[in-house]
CSV table of C-alpha atoms in Angstrom, one decimal:
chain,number,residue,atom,x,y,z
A,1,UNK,CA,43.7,-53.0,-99.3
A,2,UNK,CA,45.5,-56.1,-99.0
A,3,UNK,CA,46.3,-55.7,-95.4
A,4,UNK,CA,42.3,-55.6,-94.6
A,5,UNK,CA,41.6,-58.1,-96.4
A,6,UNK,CA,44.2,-60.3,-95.0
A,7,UNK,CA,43.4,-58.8,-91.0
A,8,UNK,CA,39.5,-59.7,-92.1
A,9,UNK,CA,40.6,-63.1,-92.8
A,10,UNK,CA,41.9,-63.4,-89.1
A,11,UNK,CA,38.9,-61.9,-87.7
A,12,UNK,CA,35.7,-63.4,-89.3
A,13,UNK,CA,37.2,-67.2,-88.1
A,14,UNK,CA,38.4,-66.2,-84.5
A,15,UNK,CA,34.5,-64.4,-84.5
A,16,UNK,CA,32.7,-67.7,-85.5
A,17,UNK,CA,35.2,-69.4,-83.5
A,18,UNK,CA,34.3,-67.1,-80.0
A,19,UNK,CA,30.4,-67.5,-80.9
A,20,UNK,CA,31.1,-71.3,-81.4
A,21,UNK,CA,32.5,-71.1,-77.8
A,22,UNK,CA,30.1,-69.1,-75.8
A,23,UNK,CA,26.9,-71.0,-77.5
A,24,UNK,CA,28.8,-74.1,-75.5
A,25,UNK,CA,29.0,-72.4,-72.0
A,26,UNK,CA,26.3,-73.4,-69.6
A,27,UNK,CA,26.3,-72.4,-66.0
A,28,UNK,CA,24.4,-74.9,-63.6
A,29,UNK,CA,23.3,-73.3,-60.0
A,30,UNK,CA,24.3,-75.1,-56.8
A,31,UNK,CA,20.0,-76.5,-56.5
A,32,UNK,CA,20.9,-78.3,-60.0
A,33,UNK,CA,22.2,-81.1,-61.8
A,34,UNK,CA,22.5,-81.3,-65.5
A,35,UNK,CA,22.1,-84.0,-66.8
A,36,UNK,CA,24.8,-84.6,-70.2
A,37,UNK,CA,23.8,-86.1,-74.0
A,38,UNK,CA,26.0,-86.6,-76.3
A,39,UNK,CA,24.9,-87.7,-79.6
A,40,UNK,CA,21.5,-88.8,-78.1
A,41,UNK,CA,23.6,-91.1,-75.6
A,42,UNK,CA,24.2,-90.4,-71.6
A,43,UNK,CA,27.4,-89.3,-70.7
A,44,UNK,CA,27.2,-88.3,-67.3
A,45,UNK,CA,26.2,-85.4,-64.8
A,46,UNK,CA,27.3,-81.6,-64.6
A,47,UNK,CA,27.2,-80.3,-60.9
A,48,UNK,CA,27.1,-76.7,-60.2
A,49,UNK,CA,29.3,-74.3,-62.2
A,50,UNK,CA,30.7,-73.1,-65.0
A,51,UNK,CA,30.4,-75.5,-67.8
A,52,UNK,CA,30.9,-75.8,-71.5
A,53,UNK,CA,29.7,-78.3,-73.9
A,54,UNK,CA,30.5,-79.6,-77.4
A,55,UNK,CA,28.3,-77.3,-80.0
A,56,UNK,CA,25.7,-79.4,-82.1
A,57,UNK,CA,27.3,-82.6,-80.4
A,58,UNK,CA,26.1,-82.9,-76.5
A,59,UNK,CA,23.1,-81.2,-74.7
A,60,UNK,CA,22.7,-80.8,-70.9
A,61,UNK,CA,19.1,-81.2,-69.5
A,62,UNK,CA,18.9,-79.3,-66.0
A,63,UNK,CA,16.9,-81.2,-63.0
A,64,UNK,CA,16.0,-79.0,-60.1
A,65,UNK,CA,17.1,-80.6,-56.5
A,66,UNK,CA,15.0,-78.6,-54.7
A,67,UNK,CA,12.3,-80.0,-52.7
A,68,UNK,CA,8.8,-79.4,-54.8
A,69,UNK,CA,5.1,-79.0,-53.5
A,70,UNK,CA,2.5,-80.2,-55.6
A,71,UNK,CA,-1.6,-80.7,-54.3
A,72,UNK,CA,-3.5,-83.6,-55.2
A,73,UNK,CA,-6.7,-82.5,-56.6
A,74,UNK,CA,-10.1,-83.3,-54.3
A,75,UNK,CA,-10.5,-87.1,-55.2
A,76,UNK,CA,-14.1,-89.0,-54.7
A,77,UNK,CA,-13.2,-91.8,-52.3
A,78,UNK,CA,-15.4,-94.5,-51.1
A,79,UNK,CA,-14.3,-95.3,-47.7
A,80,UNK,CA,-14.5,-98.8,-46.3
A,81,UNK,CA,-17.9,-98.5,-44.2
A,82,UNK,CA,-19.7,-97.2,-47.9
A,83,UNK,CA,-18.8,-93.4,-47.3
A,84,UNK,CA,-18.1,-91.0,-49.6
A,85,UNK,CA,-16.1,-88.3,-49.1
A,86,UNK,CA,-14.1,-85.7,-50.9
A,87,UNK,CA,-10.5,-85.9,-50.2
A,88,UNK,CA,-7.4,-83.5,-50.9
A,89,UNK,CA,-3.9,-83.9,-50.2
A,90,UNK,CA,-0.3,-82.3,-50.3
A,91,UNK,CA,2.9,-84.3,-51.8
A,92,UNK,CA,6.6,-83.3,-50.9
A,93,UNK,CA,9.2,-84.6,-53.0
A,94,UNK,CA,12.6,-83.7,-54.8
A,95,UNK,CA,14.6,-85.4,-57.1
A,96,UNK,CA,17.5,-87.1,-55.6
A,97,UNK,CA,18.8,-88.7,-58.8
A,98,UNK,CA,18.4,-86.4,-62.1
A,99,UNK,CA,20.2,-89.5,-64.0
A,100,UNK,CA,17.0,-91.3,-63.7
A,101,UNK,CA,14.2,-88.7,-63.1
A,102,UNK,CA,15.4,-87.9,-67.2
A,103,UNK,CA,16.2,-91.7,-68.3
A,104,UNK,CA,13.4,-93.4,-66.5
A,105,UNK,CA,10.4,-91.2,-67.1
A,106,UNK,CA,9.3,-88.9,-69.5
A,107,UNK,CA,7.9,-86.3,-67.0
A,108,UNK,CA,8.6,-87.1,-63.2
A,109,UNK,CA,6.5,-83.9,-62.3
A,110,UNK,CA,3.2,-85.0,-63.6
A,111,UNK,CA,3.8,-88.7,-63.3
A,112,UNK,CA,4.4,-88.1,-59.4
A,113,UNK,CA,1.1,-86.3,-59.1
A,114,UNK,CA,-1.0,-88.8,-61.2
A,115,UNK,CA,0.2,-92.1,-59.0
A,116,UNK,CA,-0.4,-89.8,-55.6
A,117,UNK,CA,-3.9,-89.3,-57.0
A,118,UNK,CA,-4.4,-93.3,-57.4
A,119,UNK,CA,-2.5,-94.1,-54.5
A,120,UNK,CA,-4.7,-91.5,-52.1
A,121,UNK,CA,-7.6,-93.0,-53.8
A,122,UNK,CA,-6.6,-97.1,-53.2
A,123,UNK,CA,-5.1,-96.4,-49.6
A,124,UNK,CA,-8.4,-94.4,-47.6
A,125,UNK,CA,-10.8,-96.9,-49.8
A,126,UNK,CA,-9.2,-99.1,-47.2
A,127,UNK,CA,-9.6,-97.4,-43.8
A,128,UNK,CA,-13.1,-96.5,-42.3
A,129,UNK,CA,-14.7,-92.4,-41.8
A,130,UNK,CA,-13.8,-92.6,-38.2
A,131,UNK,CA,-9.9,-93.9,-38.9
A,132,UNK,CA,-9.5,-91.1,-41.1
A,133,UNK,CA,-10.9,-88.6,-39.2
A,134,UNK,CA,-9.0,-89.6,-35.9
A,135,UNK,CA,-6.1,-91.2,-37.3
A,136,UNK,CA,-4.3,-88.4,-40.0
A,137,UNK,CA,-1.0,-89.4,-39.0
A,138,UNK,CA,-1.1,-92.9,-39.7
A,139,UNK,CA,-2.4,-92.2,-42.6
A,140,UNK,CA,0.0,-90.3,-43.6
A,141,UNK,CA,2.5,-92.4,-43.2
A,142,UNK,CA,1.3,-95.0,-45.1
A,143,UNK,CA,0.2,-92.9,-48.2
A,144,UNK,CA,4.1,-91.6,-47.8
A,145,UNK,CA,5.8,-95.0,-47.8
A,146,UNK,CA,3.4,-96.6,-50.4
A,147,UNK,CA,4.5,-93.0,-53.0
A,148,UNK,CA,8.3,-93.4,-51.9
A,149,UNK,CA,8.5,-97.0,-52.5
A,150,UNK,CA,6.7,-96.3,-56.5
A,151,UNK,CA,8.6,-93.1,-57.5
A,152,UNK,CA,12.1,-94.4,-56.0
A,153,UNK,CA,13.2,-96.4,-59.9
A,154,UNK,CA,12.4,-92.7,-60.8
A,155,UNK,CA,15.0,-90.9,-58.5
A,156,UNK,CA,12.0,-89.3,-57.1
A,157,UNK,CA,12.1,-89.0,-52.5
A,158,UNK,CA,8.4,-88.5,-51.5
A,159,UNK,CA,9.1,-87.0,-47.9
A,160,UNK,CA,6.1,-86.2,-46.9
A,161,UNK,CA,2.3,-86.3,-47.4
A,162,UNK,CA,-0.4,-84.6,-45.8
A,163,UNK,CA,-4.3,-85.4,-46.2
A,164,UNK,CA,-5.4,-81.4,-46.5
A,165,UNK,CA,-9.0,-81.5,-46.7
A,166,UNK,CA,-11.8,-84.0,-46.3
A,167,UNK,CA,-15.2,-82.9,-47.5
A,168,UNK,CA,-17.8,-85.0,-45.9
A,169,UNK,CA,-21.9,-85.0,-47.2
A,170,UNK,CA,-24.3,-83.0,-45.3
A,171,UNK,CA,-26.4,-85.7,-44.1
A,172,UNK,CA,-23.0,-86.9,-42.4
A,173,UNK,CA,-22.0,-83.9,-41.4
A,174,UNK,CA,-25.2,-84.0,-39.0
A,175,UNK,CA,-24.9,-87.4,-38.1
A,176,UNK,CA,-21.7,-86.6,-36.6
A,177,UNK,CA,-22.9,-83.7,-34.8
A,178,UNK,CA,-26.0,-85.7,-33.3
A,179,UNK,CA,-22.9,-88.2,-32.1
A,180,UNK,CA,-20.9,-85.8,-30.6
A,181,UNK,CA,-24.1,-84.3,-28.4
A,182,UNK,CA,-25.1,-87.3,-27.6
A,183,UNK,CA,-21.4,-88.7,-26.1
A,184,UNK,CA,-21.4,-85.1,-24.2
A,185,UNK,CA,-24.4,-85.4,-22.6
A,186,UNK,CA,-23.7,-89.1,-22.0
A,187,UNK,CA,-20.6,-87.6,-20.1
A,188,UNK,CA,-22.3,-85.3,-18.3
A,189,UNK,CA,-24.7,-87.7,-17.0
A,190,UNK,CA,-22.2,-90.2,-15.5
A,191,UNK,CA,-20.2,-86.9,-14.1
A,192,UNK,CA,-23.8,-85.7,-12.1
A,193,UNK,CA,-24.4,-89.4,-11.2
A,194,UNK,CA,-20.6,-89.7,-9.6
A,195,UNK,CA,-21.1,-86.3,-8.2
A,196,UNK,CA,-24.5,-87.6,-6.1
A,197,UNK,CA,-22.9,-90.8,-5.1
A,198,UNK,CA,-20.0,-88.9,-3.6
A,199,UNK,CA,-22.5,-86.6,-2.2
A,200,UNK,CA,-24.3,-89.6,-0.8
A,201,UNK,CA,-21.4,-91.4,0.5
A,202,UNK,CA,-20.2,-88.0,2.5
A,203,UNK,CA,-23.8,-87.2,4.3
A,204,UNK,CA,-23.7,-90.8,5.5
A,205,UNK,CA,-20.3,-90.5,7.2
A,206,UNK,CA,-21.3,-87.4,8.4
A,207,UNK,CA,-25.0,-88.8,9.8
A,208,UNK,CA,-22.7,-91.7,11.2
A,209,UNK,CA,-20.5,-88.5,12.8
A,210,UNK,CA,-23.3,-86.7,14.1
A,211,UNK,CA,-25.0,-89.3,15.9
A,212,UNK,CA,-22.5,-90.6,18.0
A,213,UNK,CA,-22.3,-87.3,20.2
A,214,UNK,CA,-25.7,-85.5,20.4
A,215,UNK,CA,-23.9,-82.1,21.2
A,216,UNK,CA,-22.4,-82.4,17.6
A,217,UNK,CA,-25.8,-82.1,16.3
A,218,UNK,CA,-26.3,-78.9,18.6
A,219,UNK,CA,-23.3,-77.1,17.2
A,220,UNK,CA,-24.3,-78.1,13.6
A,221,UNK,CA,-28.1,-76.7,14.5
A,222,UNK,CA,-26.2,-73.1,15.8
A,223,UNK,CA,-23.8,-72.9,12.7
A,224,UNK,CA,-26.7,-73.2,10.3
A,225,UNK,CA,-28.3,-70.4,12.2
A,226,UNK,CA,-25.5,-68.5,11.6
A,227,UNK,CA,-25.2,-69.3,8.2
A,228,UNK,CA,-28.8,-68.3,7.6
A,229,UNK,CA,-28.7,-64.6,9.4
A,230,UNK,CA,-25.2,-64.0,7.6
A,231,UNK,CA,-27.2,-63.3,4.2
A,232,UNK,CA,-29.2,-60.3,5.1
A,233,UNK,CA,-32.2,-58.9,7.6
A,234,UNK,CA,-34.0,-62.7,8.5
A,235,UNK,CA,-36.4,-63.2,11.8
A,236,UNK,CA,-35.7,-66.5,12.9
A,237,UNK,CA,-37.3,-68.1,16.0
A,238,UNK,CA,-34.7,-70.6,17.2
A,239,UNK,CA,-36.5,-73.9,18.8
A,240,UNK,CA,-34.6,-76.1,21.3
A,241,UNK,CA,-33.1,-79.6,20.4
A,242,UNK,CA,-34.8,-80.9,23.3
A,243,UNK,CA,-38.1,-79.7,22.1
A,244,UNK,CA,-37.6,-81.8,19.0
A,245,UNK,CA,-36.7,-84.7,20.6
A,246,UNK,CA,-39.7,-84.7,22.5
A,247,UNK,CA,-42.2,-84.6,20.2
A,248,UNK,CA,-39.5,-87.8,18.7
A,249,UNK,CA,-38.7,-85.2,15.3
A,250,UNK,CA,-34.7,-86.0,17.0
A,251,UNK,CA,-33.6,-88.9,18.7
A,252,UNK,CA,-32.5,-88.7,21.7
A,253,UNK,CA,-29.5,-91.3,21.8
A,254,UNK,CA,-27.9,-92.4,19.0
A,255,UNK,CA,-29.3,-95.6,17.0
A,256,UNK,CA,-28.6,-98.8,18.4
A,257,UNK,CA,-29.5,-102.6,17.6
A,258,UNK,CA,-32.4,-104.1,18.9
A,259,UNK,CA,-30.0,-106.8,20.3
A,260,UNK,CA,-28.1,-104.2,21.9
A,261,UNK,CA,-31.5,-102.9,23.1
A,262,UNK,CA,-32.5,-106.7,24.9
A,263,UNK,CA,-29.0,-107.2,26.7
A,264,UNK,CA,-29.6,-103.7,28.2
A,265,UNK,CA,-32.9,-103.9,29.3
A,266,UNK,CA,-31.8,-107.5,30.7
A,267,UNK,CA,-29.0,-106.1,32.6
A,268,UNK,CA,-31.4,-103.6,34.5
A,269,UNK,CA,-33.6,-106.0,35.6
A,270,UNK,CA,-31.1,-107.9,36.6
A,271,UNK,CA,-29.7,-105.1,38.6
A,272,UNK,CA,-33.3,-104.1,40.3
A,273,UNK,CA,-33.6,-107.8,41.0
């Protein structure tokens, strides 16, 4: 009786003494940092591992490294030309320093997505409809330098922000689309008128062609018959060039000046003289 007793003795202290143990082991993954209390004061960081800590005396918070997605609710912005639009947005981020994302804030998660909401609120009450319709990339940019610059005393890296969604009124919606008829057709006006003046510009260097050889016109006259009969069963009643020109639908000769005219009608005379 004496020997349990006395082999109890051993084993109730080495029991507590292995529970005391194990409630101390904490096991950090490689995407985590702990972050090490002792007595309510900052000791330092645990990286990934096995680790044990004092019982009752220190307490490891973990930080995830990982890089977190978070969306920015739909936010009422009033642009700067008096528009006002519904505007959603994606934040990238991940704690780079767990020292500070548990010293210098009390909840880095939800502070991070309360200043994206003010800051994508301040930044497109700044920019016009048409700069943030056409210029996403820019803006950006500028949303993600402005959030990195405010959550860096944090430990907090913004690396990226995107502007997801922007909900326009109705009534814009349709001014837009009146807009965007209006440039087309504008387009396709200037791209008939360059297409006539090119057309324009060709039949007059071709007139300019055909009149300075009146057989040109003759083989022109045949290949347009030919074009015509090439299309099916056609009766056509071909009339002679010479015809035309009598009755003056052709000219004979090609154009020439009137001064041209004068010095040739002087030289004849001059020659019958």
């Amino acid at each position: 009786m004496n020997e349990l007793f006395g082999a109890l003795g051993w084993i109730i202290p080495l029991a507590l003494l292995f529970l005391l143990f194990i409630s101390g082991v904490r096991i950090v993954a490689e995407y985590q940092n702990g972050v090490v209390f002792r007595l309510g004061r900052y000791v330092g960081l645990k990286r990934a591992g096995f680790r044990w800590l004092i019982p009752f005396i220190e307490r490891m918070v973990i930080i995830d490294l990982r890089t977190v997605a978070r969306d920015v609710p739909p936010q009422d912005v009033i642009t700067k030309d008096n528009v006002s639009v519904k505007v959603s947005a994606v934040v990238y981020f991940r704690v780079i320093q767990a020292d500070k994302a548990v010293l210098q804030v009390e909840d880095y998660l939800y502070a991070t997505s309360q200043i994206a909401q003010t800051t994508l609120r301040a930044i497109l009450g700044q920019v016009e409809l048409d700069d943030l319709l056409s210029q996403r990339e820019r803006i950006n940019h500028e949303l993600q330098q402005v959030l990195d610059a405010r959550t860096d005393p944090w430990g907090v890296k913004v690396s990226n922000v995107e502007v997801k969604h922007i909900d326009l009124p109705i009534e814009m919606q349709r001014a837009i689309a009146r807009q965007a008829e209006a440039e087309r057709e504008r387009r396709a006006k200037i791209i008939a008128a360059e297409g006539e003046h090119q057309a324009a510009e060709k039949l007059s260097q071709a007139a300019d062609v055909l009149s300075r050889n009146p057989a040109t016109l003759q083989l022109r006259y045949l290949q347009t018959l030919v074009e015509i009969t090439s299309g099916g069963n056609h009766t056509i009643l071909p009339i002679p060039l010479e015809l035309l020109r009598a009755f003056g639908a052709v000219p004979a000769r090609p154009f020439r000046p009137e001064a041209a005219r004068e010095e040739e009608d002087e030289d004849a005379s001059h020659g019958l003289s």
